[in-house]
mmCIF file of C-alpha atoms and ligand atoms in Angstrom:
data_model
loop_
_atom_site.group_PDB
_atom_site.id
_atom_site.type_symbol
_atom_site.label_atom_id
_atom_site.label_comp_id
_atom_site.label_asym_id
_atom_site.label_seq_id
_atom_site.Cartn_x
_atom_site.Cartn_y
_atom_site.Cartn_z
ATOM 1 C CA MET E 1 99.731 98.882 178.099
ATOM 2 C CA MET E 2 102.158 99.653 175.285
ATOM 3 C CA LYS E 3 105.619 98.078 175.222
ATOM 4 C CA ILE E 4 108.349 100.251 176.751
ATOM 5 C CA ARG E 5 110.651 101.429 174.004
ATOM 6 C CA ALA E 6 113.870 103.437 174.261
ATOM 7 C CA ALA E 7 113.594 106.857 172.652
ATOM 8 C CA ILE E 8 116.218 109.462 171.921
ATOM 9 C CA THR E 9 115.119 112.512 173.939
ATOM 10 C CA GLY E 10 118.116 114.742 173.237
ATOM 11 C CA VAL E 11 121.177 114.947 171.043
ATOM 12 C CA ASN E 12 124.334 117.034 171.097
ATOM 13 C CA GLY E 13 127.556 117.175 169.144
ATOM 14 C CA PHE E 14 130.995 118.604 169.696
ATOM 15 C CA VAL E 15 133.616 119.417 167.080
ATOM 16 C CA PRO E 16 136.947 121.142 167.768
ATOM 17 C CA ASP E 17 137.400 124.640 166.323
ATOM 18 C CA GLU E 18 140.472 123.938 164.182
ATOM 19 C CA VAL E 19 139.637 123.236 160.529
ATOM 20 C CA LEU E 20 141.942 121.205 158.253
ATOM 21 C CA SER E 21 140.916 121.831 154.645
ATOM 22 C CA ASN E 22 141.678 119.794 151.540
ATOM 23 C CA ASP E 23 144.019 122.557 150.434
ATOM 24 C CA ASP E 24 145.855 122.316 153.767
ATOM 25 C CA LEU E 25 146.347 118.568 153.181
ATOM 26 C CA ALA E 26 147.566 119.185 149.625
ATOM 27 C CA LYS E 27 150.520 120.992 151.246
ATOM 28 C CA ILE E 28 151.401 117.849 153.272
ATOM 29 C CA VAL E 29 150.789 114.966 150.805
ATOM 30 C CA ASP E 30 150.413 114.580 147.033
ATOM 31 C CA THR E 31 146.670 115.184 146.751
ATOM 32 C CA SER E 32 144.182 117.825 145.631
ATOM 33 C CA ASP E 33 140.866 119.316 146.656
ATOM 34 C CA GLU E 34 139.457 117.990 143.372
ATOM 35 C CA TRP E 35 140.492 114.350 144.045
ATOM 36 C CA ILE E 36 139.288 114.334 147.657
ATOM 37 C CA THR E 37 135.977 116.007 146.824
ATOM 38 C CA THR E 38 135.076 113.794 143.883
ATOM 39 C CA ARG E 39 136.277 110.470 145.402
ATOM 40 C CA THR E 40 134.982 111.003 148.979
ATOM 41 C CA GLY E 41 132.811 114.135 149.372
ATOM 42 C CA VAL E 42 135.044 115.540 152.155
ATOM 43 C CA LYS E 43 135.917 119.254 151.938
ATOM 44 C CA GLU E 44 137.311 119.790 155.434
ATOM 45 C CA ARG E 45 137.625 118.069 158.804
ATOM 46 C CA ARG E 46 138.226 119.153 162.413
ATOM 47 C CA VAL E 47 141.352 118.543 164.469
ATOM 48 C CA LEU E 48 141.716 118.396 168.251
ATOM 49 C CA ARG E 49 145.279 119.485 169.076
ATOM 50 C CA GLN E 50 145.105 119.324 172.882
ATOM 51 C CA GLY E 51 143.152 116.608 174.650
ATOM 52 C CA ALA E 52 141.812 113.128 174.026
ATOM 53 C CA SER E 53 138.635 111.314 173.001
ATOM 54 C CA SER E 54 137.280 111.709 176.547
ATOM 55 C CA ASP E 55 137.401 115.486 176.026
ATOM 56 C CA LEU E 56 135.397 115.233 172.796
ATOM 57 C CA ALA E 57 132.922 112.939 174.566
ATOM 58 C CA SER E 58 132.728 115.042 177.755
ATOM 59 C CA SER E 59 132.057 118.240 175.805
ATOM 60 C CA ALA E 60 129.257 116.509 173.877
ATOM 61 C CA VAL E 61 127.770 115.067 177.090
ATOM 62 C CA GLN E 62 128.012 118.314 179.061
ATOM 63 C CA GLY E 63 126.115 120.139 176.309
ATOM 64 C CA LEU E 64 123.543 117.347 176.165
ATOM 65 C CA LEU E 65 122.883 117.476 179.917
ATOM 66 C CA LYS E 66 122.477 121.249 179.772
ATOM 67 C CA LYS E 67 120.239 121.146 176.722
ATOM 68 C CA THR E 68 117.947 118.482 178.163
ATOM 69 C CA ASN E 69 118.042 119.954 181.677
ATOM 70 C CA THR E 70 119.308 116.627 183.026
ATOM 71 C CA ASN E 71 121.137 116.191 186.319
ATOM 72 C CA PRO E 72 124.376 114.202 185.807
ATOM 73 C CA LEU E 73 123.563 112.314 189.024
ATOM 74 C CA ASP E 74 120.452 110.832 187.327
ATOM 75 C CA ILE E 75 122.418 109.089 184.562
ATOM 76 C CA GLU E 76 122.491 105.331 185.243
ATOM 77 C CA LEU E 77 124.667 104.080 182.391
ATOM 78 C CA LEU E 78 127.111 105.608 179.885
ATOM 79 C CA ILE E 79 128.377 103.736 176.849
ATOM 80 C CA VAL E 80 131.186 105.269 174.793
ATOM 81 C CA ALA E 81 131.743 103.875 171.315
ATOM 82 C CA THR E 82 135.309 104.624 170.224
ATOM 83 C CA VAL E 83 138.360 103.165 168.462
ATOM 84 C CA THR E 84 140.611 105.862 169.889
ATOM 85 C CA PRO E 85 140.240 105.394 173.659
ATOM 86 C CA ASP E 86 142.341 107.641 175.903
ATOM 87 C CA TYR E 87 144.139 104.481 177.101
ATOM 88 C CA LEU E 88 143.845 100.743 176.410
ATOM 89 C CA PHE E 89 142.519 100.746 179.967
ATOM 90 C CA PRO E 90 140.849 102.202 181.977
ATOM 91 C CA SER E 91 137.937 102.863 179.682
ATOM 92 C CA THR E 92 137.224 106.271 178.214
ATOM 93 C CA ALA E 93 133.653 105.947 179.523
ATOM 94 C CA ASN E 94 134.970 105.755 183.103
ATOM 95 C CA ILE E 95 136.953 108.948 182.496
ATOM 96 C CA VAL E 96 133.970 110.771 180.991
ATOM 97 C CA CYS E 97 131.815 109.892 184.032
ATOM 98 C CA ASP E 98 134.475 111.444 186.244
ATOM 99 C CA LYS E 99 134.916 114.565 184.096
ATOM 100 C CA VAL E 100 131.165 115.217 183.868
ATOM 101 C CA GLY E 101 130.264 114.196 187.436
ATOM 102 C CA MET E 102 128.026 111.238 186.522
ATOM 103 C CA ILE E 103 129.046 109.479 189.725
ATOM 104 C CA ASN E 104 125.977 107.237 189.963
ATOM 105 C CA ALA E 105 126.464 105.698 186.516
ATOM 106 C CA TRP E 106 128.373 102.573 185.547
ATOM 107 C CA SER E 107 130.056 102.783 182.185
ATOM 108 C CA PHE E 108 132.020 100.983 179.531
ATOM 109 C CA ASP E 109 133.618 101.429 176.107
ATOM 110 C CA LEU E 110 132.439 99.566 173.059
ATOM 111 C CA ASN E 111 134.601 99.020 170.001
ATOM 112 C CA ALA E 112 132.809 98.301 166.750
ATOM 113 C CA ALA E 113 134.715 100.869 164.664
ATOM 114 C CA CYS E 114 132.411 102.922 162.436
ATOM 115 C CA SER E 115 129.395 100.832 163.516
ATOM 116 C CA GLY E 116 130.165 101.570 167.175
ATOM 117 C CA PHE E 117 127.321 103.997 167.690
ATOM 118 C CA LEU E 118 124.747 101.520 166.320
ATOM 119 C CA TYR E 119 126.153 98.679 168.442
ATOM 120 C CA ALA E 120 126.107 100.929 171.547
ATOM 121 C CA LEU E 121 122.597 102.206 170.868
ATOM 122 C CA SER E 122 121.275 98.659 170.349
ATOM 123 C CA THR E 123 122.933 97.552 173.605
ATOM 124 C CA ALA E 124 121.643 100.513 175.611
ATOM 125 C CA ILE E 125 118.012 100.104 174.551
ATOM 126 C CA GLN E 126 117.886 96.657 176.185
ATOM 127 C CA PHE E 127 118.281 98.205 179.650
ATOM 128 C CA ILE E 128 115.426 100.643 179.001
ATOM 129 C CA GLU E 129 113.060 98.119 177.416
ATOM 130 C CA THR E 130 113.218 95.897 180.522
ATOM 131 C CA GLY E 131 111.867 98.836 182.530
ATOM 132 C CA ARG E 132 114.911 98.817 184.804
ATOM 133 C CA TYR E 133 116.724 101.942 183.501
ATOM 134 C CA LYS E 134 115.322 105.434 182.919
ATOM 135 C CA LYS E 135 118.285 107.529 181.690
ATOM 136 C CA ILE E 136 121.200 106.283 179.602
ATOM 137 C CA ILE E 137 123.706 108.268 177.549
ATOM 138 C CA VAL E 138 125.292 106.802 174.433
ATOM 139 C CA VAL E 139 128.327 108.564 172.946
ATOM 140 C CA GLY E 140 130.304 108.124 169.756
ATOM 141 C CA ALA E 141 133.671 109.889 170.053
ATOM 142 C CA ASP E 142 136.893 109.540 168.146
ATOM 143 C CA LYS E 143 140.097 111.506 167.976
ATOM 144 C CA MET E 144 140.962 109.948 164.623
ATOM 145 C CA THR E 145 143.861 112.336 164.071
ATOM 146 C CA SER E 146 145.685 110.506 166.892
ATOM 147 C CA ILE E 147 145.950 107.392 164.654
ATOM 148 C CA VAL E 148 146.067 108.983 161.180
ATOM 149 C CA ASP E 149 149.317 108.640 159.234
ATOM 150 C CA TYR E 150 149.934 112.034 157.640
ATOM 151 C CA THR E 151 152.367 110.476 155.180
ATOM 152 C CA ASP E 152 149.661 108.165 153.735
ATOM 153 C CA ARG E 153 147.527 110.130 151.269
ATOM 154 C CA THR E 154 145.059 107.249 150.875
ATOM 155 C CA THR E 155 143.846 107.503 154.505
ATOM 156 C CA CYS E 156 144.853 110.895 155.916
ATOM 157 C CA VAL E 157 142.333 112.775 153.788
ATOM 158 C CA LEU E 158 139.390 110.785 155.141
ATOM 159 C CA PHE E 159 139.234 111.272 158.896
ATOM 160 C CA GLY E 160 138.474 113.966 161.480
ATOM 161 C CA ASP E 161 137.819 114.401 165.216
ATOM 162 C CA ALA E 162 134.411 114.739 166.884
ATOM 163 C CA GLY E 163 132.050 113.520 169.571
ATOM 164 C CA GLY E 164 128.284 113.083 169.586
ATOM 165 C CA ALA E 165 125.934 112.104 172.418
ATOM 166 C CA ILE E 166 122.295 111.090 172.838
ATOM 167 C CA LEU E 167 120.041 110.717 175.861
ATOM 168 C CA LEU E 168 117.810 107.621 175.911
ATOM 169 C CA GLU E 169 114.639 107.457 178.001
ATOM 170 C CA PRO E 170 111.600 105.159 178.131
ATOM 171 C CA ASN E 171 108.685 105.863 175.804
ATOM 172 C CA GLU E 172 105.259 104.241 176.048
ATOM 173 C CA GLU E 173 103.662 106.011 173.060
ATOM 174 C CA GLY E 174 105.178 103.629 170.514
ATOM 175 C CA LEU E 175 108.034 106.018 169.659
ATOM 176 C CA GLY E 176 111.779 105.304 169.875
ATOM 177 C CA VAL E 177 113.835 102.378 168.600
ATOM 178 C CA GLN E 178 111.654 99.845 166.793
ATOM 179 C CA ASP E 179 114.189 97.375 165.416
ATOM 180 C CA PHE E 180 117.872 96.766 164.698
ATOM 181 C CA ILE E 181 120.003 94.417 162.613
ATOM 182 C CA LEU E 182 123.700 94.126 163.468
ATOM 183 C CA ARG E 183 126.334 92.018 161.769
ATOM 184 C CA CYS E 184 130.085 91.294 161.888
ATOM 185 C CA ASP E 185 132.657 89.454 159.790
ATOM 186 C CA GLY E 186 136.098 89.273 161.395
ATOM 187 C CA SER E 187 137.654 87.821 158.249
ATOM 188 C CA GLY E 188 137.952 91.450 157.097
ATOM 189 C CA ARG E 189 140.231 92.359 160.008
ATOM 190 C CA GLU E 190 143.370 92.953 157.942
ATOM 191 C CA LEU E 191 141.669 95.306 155.489
ATOM 192 C CA LEU E 192 140.973 98.119 157.940
ATOM 193 C CA VAL E 193 143.126 97.970 161.038
ATOM 194 C CA GLN E 194 145.446 99.718 163.468
ATOM 195 C CA PRO E 195 147.941 96.839 163.659
ATOM 196 C CA GLY E 196 150.205 97.961 166.531
ATOM 197 C CA GLY E 197 149.708 98.473 170.246
ATOM 198 C CA GLY E 198 147.435 95.531 171.086
ATOM 199 C CA SER E 199 148.354 92.026 172.246
ATOM 200 C CA MET E 200 149.008 90.881 168.645
ATOM 201 C CA ASN E 201 151.767 93.438 168.070
ATOM 202 C CA PRO E 202 152.630 95.111 171.402
ATOM 203 C CA ALA E 203 154.304 98.500 171.116
ATOM 204 C CA SER E 204 158.009 98.201 170.311
ATOM 205 C CA VAL E 205 160.673 100.089 168.399
ATOM 206 C CA GLU E 206 159.796 97.879 165.433
ATOM 207 C CA THR E 207 156.048 98.650 165.539
ATOM 208 C CA VAL E 208 156.827 102.356 165.679
ATOM 209 C CA GLU E 209 159.393 102.188 162.861
ATOM 210 C CA ASN E 210 156.933 100.243 160.709
ATOM 211 C CA ARG E 211 154.195 102.831 161.359
ATOM 212 C CA MET E 212 151.947 100.131 162.832
ATOM 213 C CA HIS E 213 150.224 102.470 165.307
ATOM 214 C CA TYR E 214 148.416 104.219 162.476
ATOM 215 C CA ILE E 215 145.283 103.229 160.511
ATOM 216 C CA ARG E 216 145.858 100.969 157.528
ATOM 217 C CA GLN E 217 143.107 100.538 154.977
ATOM 218 C CA GLU E 218 142.786 98.662 151.693
ATOM 219 C CA GLY E 219 140.412 101.339 150.435
ATOM 220 C CA LYS E 220 139.134 99.688 147.287
ATOM 221 C CA GLN E 221 138.340 96.374 148.986
ATOM 222 C CA VAL E 222 136.702 98.033 151.984
ATOM 223 C CA PHE E 223 134.671 100.161 149.582
ATOM 224 C CA LYS E 224 133.238 97.029 147.897
ATOM 225 C CA PHE E 225 132.182 95.450 151.210
ATOM 226 C CA ALA E 226 130.842 98.756 152.553
ATOM 227 C CA VAL E 227 128.774 99.683 149.536
ATOM 228 C CA THR E 228 127.150 96.236 149.342
ATOM 229 C CA ASN E 229 126.548 95.576 153.022
ATOM 230 C CA MET E 230 125.387 99.031 154.086
ATOM 231 C CA ALA E 231 122.867 99.101 151.252
ATOM 232 C CA GLU E 232 121.702 95.508 151.865
ATOM 233 C CA VAL E 233 121.231 95.812 155.625
ATOM 234 C CA SER E 234 119.323 99.081 155.184
ATOM 235 C CA ALA E 235 117.010 97.488 152.622
ATOM 236 C CA GLU E 236 116.627 94.420 154.876
ATOM 237 C CA ILE E 237 115.438 96.420 157.898
ATOM 238 C CA MET E 238 112.920 98.218 155.690
ATOM 239 C CA GLU E 239 111.531 94.951 154.295
ATOM 240 C CA LYS E 240 111.403 93.396 157.773
ATOM 241 C CA ASN E 241 109.316 96.335 158.992
ATOM 242 C CA LYS E 242 107.244 96.628 155.796
ATOM 243 C CA LEU E 243 108.579 100.113 155.023
ATOM 244 C CA LYS E 244 108.767 101.634 151.540
ATOM 245 C CA GLY E 245 111.055 104.489 150.486
ATOM 246 C CA GLU E 246 108.232 107.003 150.851
ATOM 247 C CA ASP E 247 107.618 105.912 154.489
ATOM 248 C CA ILE E 248 111.123 106.988 155.516
ATOM 249 C CA ALA E 249 111.557 110.600 156.643
ATOM 250 C CA TRP E 250 115.352 110.393 156.978
ATOM 251 C CA LEU E 251 118.278 108.107 156.264
ATOM 252 C CA VAL E 252 121.152 108.721 158.687
ATOM 253 C CA PRO E 253 124.135 107.042 157.025
ATOM 254 C CA HIS E 254 127.685 106.639 158.293
ATOM 255 C CA GLN E 255 129.773 109.361 156.642
ATOM 256 C CA ALA E 256 132.701 107.458 155.100
ATOM 257 C CA ASN E 257 132.212 108.237 151.426
ATOM 258 C CA LEU E 258 129.493 110.120 149.554
ATOM 259 C CA ARG E 259 129.440 107.399 146.881
ATOM 260 C CA ILE E 260 128.600 104.741 149.515
ATOM 261 C CA ILE E 261 125.863 106.994 150.924
ATOM 262 C CA ASP E 262 124.343 107.557 147.454
ATOM 263 C CA ALA E 263 124.344 103.817 146.695
ATOM 264 C CA THR E 264 122.609 103.068 150.014
ATOM 265 C CA ALA E 265 119.910 105.680 149.398
ATOM 266 C CA ASP E 266 119.352 104.341 145.856
ATOM 267 C CA ARG E 267 118.982 100.749 147.116
ATOM 268 C CA MET E 268 116.425 101.951 149.699
ATOM 269 C CA GLY E 269 114.454 103.965 147.150
ATOM 270 C CA ILE E 270 115.041 107.179 149.091
ATOM 271 C CA THR E 271 115.468 110.580 147.461
ATOM 272 C CA LYS E 272 118.590 112.637 148.205
ATOM 273 C CA ASP E 273 116.669 115.322 150.103
ATOM 274 C CA LYS E 274 115.928 112.751 152.844
ATOM 275 C CA VAL E 275 119.569 111.802 153.401
ATOM 276 C CA MET E 276 121.546 113.440 156.207
ATOM 277 C CA ILE E 277 124.955 114.522 154.955
ATOM 278 C CA ASN E 278 127.721 116.400 156.743
ATOM 279 C CA ILE E 279 130.790 114.535 155.436
ATOM 280 C CA HIS E 280 131.877 117.722 153.614
ATOM 281 C CA LYS E 281 132.254 119.524 156.971
ATOM 282 C CA TYR E 282 133.694 116.847 159.251
ATOM 283 C CA GLY E 283 134.970 113.914 157.157
ATOM 284 C CA ASN E 284 134.754 110.439 158.663
ATOM 285 C CA THR E 285 134.640 110.780 162.457
ATOM 286 C CA THR E 286 134.161 106.992 162.933
ATOM 287 C CA ALA E 287 131.823 106.393 165.928
ATOM 288 C CA ALA E 288 130.697 110.033 165.978
ATOM 289 C CA THR E 289 129.231 110.370 162.482
ATOM 290 C CA LEU E 290 125.670 109.275 163.278
ATOM 291 C CA PRO E 291 125.020 111.384 166.405
ATOM 292 C CA LEU E 292 126.710 114.334 164.639
ATOM 293 C CA CYS E 293 124.210 113.996 161.785
ATOM 294 C CA LEU E 294 121.260 113.869 164.208
ATOM 295 C CA TRP E 295 122.660 116.963 165.943
ATOM 296 C CA ASP E 296 123.083 118.861 162.653
ATOM 297 C CA TYR E 297 119.578 117.981 161.444
ATOM 298 C CA GLU E 298 117.767 117.986 164.826
ATOM 299 C CA LYS E 299 115.657 121.076 164.058
ATOM 300 C CA GLN E 300 114.236 119.430 160.921
ATOM 301 C CA LEU E 301 113.131 116.267 162.729
ATOM 302 C CA LYS E 302 109.508 115.821 163.718
ATOM 303 C CA LYS E 303 107.843 113.599 166.301
ATOM 304 C CA GLY E 304 106.846 110.329 164.646
ATOM 305 C CA ASP E 305 109.366 110.559 161.760
ATOM 306 C CA ASN E 306 110.561 107.144 160.572
ATOM 307 C CA ILE E 307 114.365 107.176 160.603
ATOM 308 C CA ILE E 308 116.877 104.558 159.475
ATOM 309 C CA LEU E 309 120.439 104.757 160.777
ATOM 310 C CA SER E 310 122.974 102.682 158.917
ATOM 311 C CA ALA E 311 126.724 102.074 159.144
ATOM 312 C CA PHE E 312 129.668 99.958 158.012
ATOM 313 C CA GLY E 313 133.122 99.810 159.544
ATOM 314 C CA GLY E 314 136.276 97.977 160.477
ATOM 315 C CA GLY E 315 135.972 94.435 161.797
ATOM 316 C CA PHE E 316 134.047 94.240 159.570
ATOM 317 C CA THR E 317 130.963 95.445 161.418
ATOM 318 C CA TRP E 318 127.760 96.809 159.965
ATOM 319 C CA GLY E 319 124.103 97.300 160.733
ATOM 320 C CA ALA E 320 120.947 99.367 160.670
ATOM 321 C CA VAL E 321 118.558 100.731 163.298
ATOM 322 C CA TYR E 322 114.950 101.727 162.661
ATOM 323 C CA LEU E 323 113.443 104.301 165.030
ATOM 324 C CA LYS E 324 110.529 106.686 165.312
ATOM 325 C CA TRP E 325 111.704 110.143 166.361
ATOM 326 C CA ALA E 326 110.205 111.118 169.730
ATOM 327 C CA TYR E 327 110.116 114.925 169.904
ATOM 328 C CA ASN E 328 109.818 118.235 168.080
ATOM 329 C CA SER E 329 112.618 120.686 168.917
HETATM 330 O O1 LIG T 401 134.483 104.108 157.563
HETATM 331 C C1 LIG T 401 134.885 102.794 157.570
HETATM 332 C C2 LIG T 401 134.785 102.132 156.263
HETATM 333 N N1 LIG T 401 135.631 102.772 155.300
HETATM 334 C C3 LIG T 401 135.127 103.057 154.102
HETATM 335 O O2 LIG T 401 133.974 102.860 153.860
HETATM 336 C C4 LIG T 401 136.086 103.590 153.063
HETATM 337 C C5 LIG T 401 135.924 102.827 151.789
HETATM 338 N N2 LIG T 401 136.847 103.215 150.740
HETATM 339 C C6 LIG T 401 136.776 104.407 150.117
HETATM 340 O O3 LIG T 401 135.988 105.261 150.477
HETATM 341 C C7 LIG T 401 137.649 104.621 148.898
HETATM 342 O O4 LIG T 401 138.198 103.388 148.505
HETATM 343 C C8 LIG T 401 138.776 105.662 149.099
HETATM 344 C C9 LIG T 401 138.176 107.041 149.215
HETATM 345 C C10 LIG T 401 139.569 105.330 150.351
HETATM 346 C C11 LIG T 401 139.695 105.649 147.889
HETATM 347 O O5 LIG T 401 138.952 105.896 146.698
HETATM 348 P P1 LIG T 401 139.075 104.948 145.421
HETATM 349 O O6 LIG T 401 138.229 105.516 144.393
HETATM 350 O O7 LIG T 401 138.771 103.551 145.886
HETATM 351 O O8 LIG T 401 140.570 105.137 145.026
HETATM 352 P P2 LIG T 401 141.711 104.034 144.884
HETATM 353 O O9 LIG T 401 142.168 103.587 146.213
HETATM 354 O O10 LIG T 401 141.270 103.000 143.895
HETATM 355 O O11 LIG T 401 142.827 104.891 144.203
HETATM 356 C C12 LIG T 401 142.673 105.460 142.887
HETATM 357 C C13 LIG T 401 143.897 106.287 142.560
HETATM 358 C C14 LIG T 401 145.208 105.561 142.857
HETATM 359 O O12 LIG T 401 146.139 105.934 141.880
HETATM 360 P P3 LIG T 401 146.480 104.988 140.642
HETATM 361 O O13 LIG T 401 146.931 103.685 141.229
HETATM 362 O O14 LIG T 401 145.181 104.849 139.882
HETATM 363 O O15 LIG T 401 147.544 105.726 139.922
HETATM 364 C C15 LIG T 401 145.619 106.124 144.177
HETATM 365 O O16 LIG T 401 147.011 106.078 144.369
HETATM 366 O O17 LIG T 401 143.882 107.459 143.388
HETATM 367 C C16 LIG T 401 145.142 107.537 144.060
HETATM 368 N N3 LIG T 401 144.915 108.182 145.345
HETATM 369 C C17 LIG T 401 144.945 109.507 145.503
HETATM 370 N N4 LIG T 401 145.183 110.512 144.652
HETATM 371 C C18 LIG T 401 145.145 111.760 145.140
HETATM 372 C C19 LIG T 401 144.611 107.589 146.525
HETATM 373 N N5 LIG T 401 144.462 108.533 147.462
HETATM 374 C C20 LIG T 401 144.663 109.727 146.870
HETATM 375 C C21 LIG T 401 144.645 111.063 147.308
HETATM 376 N N6 LIG T 401 144.877 112.030 146.427
HETATM 377 N N7 LIG T 401 144.363 111.376 148.591
#
């Protein structure tokens, strides 16, 4: 009998309707469409005015359940990867279960910044591979605009709001997740951080006045770590699984910067036409970028396709997942 693997059997994304273009941002801070496009690849991003990350996640999950004809009562576990939870506690995952009616599931949030979806996926597959769980939903959802400082031109141009969800089920045909490599290095914690609001710097007049509840990033330094580590870990998972560039149908990279994506594809020996890109439409949606890419490209994916997902984010955290796509849509 073949090993039980966890396969993605459905994917859905949700983005709010409101578009914030580069030209819109140029009216708020000293920037330009030309700078943002050439330095990052972002043209526009989406903004959720009313609601929280649980709303982004719930919309993505509701669509996923409908699309896959799945009863919410059959979901056994929900993991929500997010850095913008509705509250510090209770978890956003608990709230999503309530909003969607997944009353038989247990659920938790996972915080690994932009690598959150890969960490959550790699956690979820363990429950399927043991044979104990049959239906798990993994979500990446972030309302980044709730922590973006719209007076800081170096970060406010990067981020947007979105949610993406996948359904995981057992597969005994050899399809689904084959391997993963995950890493972290907490010595990078000051370089990409929301400093206020946690136990280090609890909310106070001072934390608010010092704008400590917003994202702070040392862009250049993060760029150096990201470009090296995302490329290296992607090449490492290929070597470990004896894959060459031509064996890969798709690279699904975290959408933080087009230059980081290009460098990763080059290191892997993958041509640009095999790289999923939607950063121009949504910007960096943190934990949501990878499921949003799968959702955007779902119709082009074929059963058996070799796919590498790869990400780098705050922490630092980074990693890669190798999977064989399990269905034709
Ligand atoms: O997703 C989690 C991980 N995060 C990442 O992977 C992000 C990694 N970092 C990056 O993607 C890039 O570092 C940024 C896109 C954030 C910045 O690009 P950069 O090429 O590294 O620019 P820089 O920070 O070195 O700044 C270059 C210049 C500076 O001006 P001076 O000092 O040369 O006069 C900045 O002040 O560009 C200026 N600048 C801007 N100009 C216009 C910075 N932001 C802007 C802006 N518009 N929005």
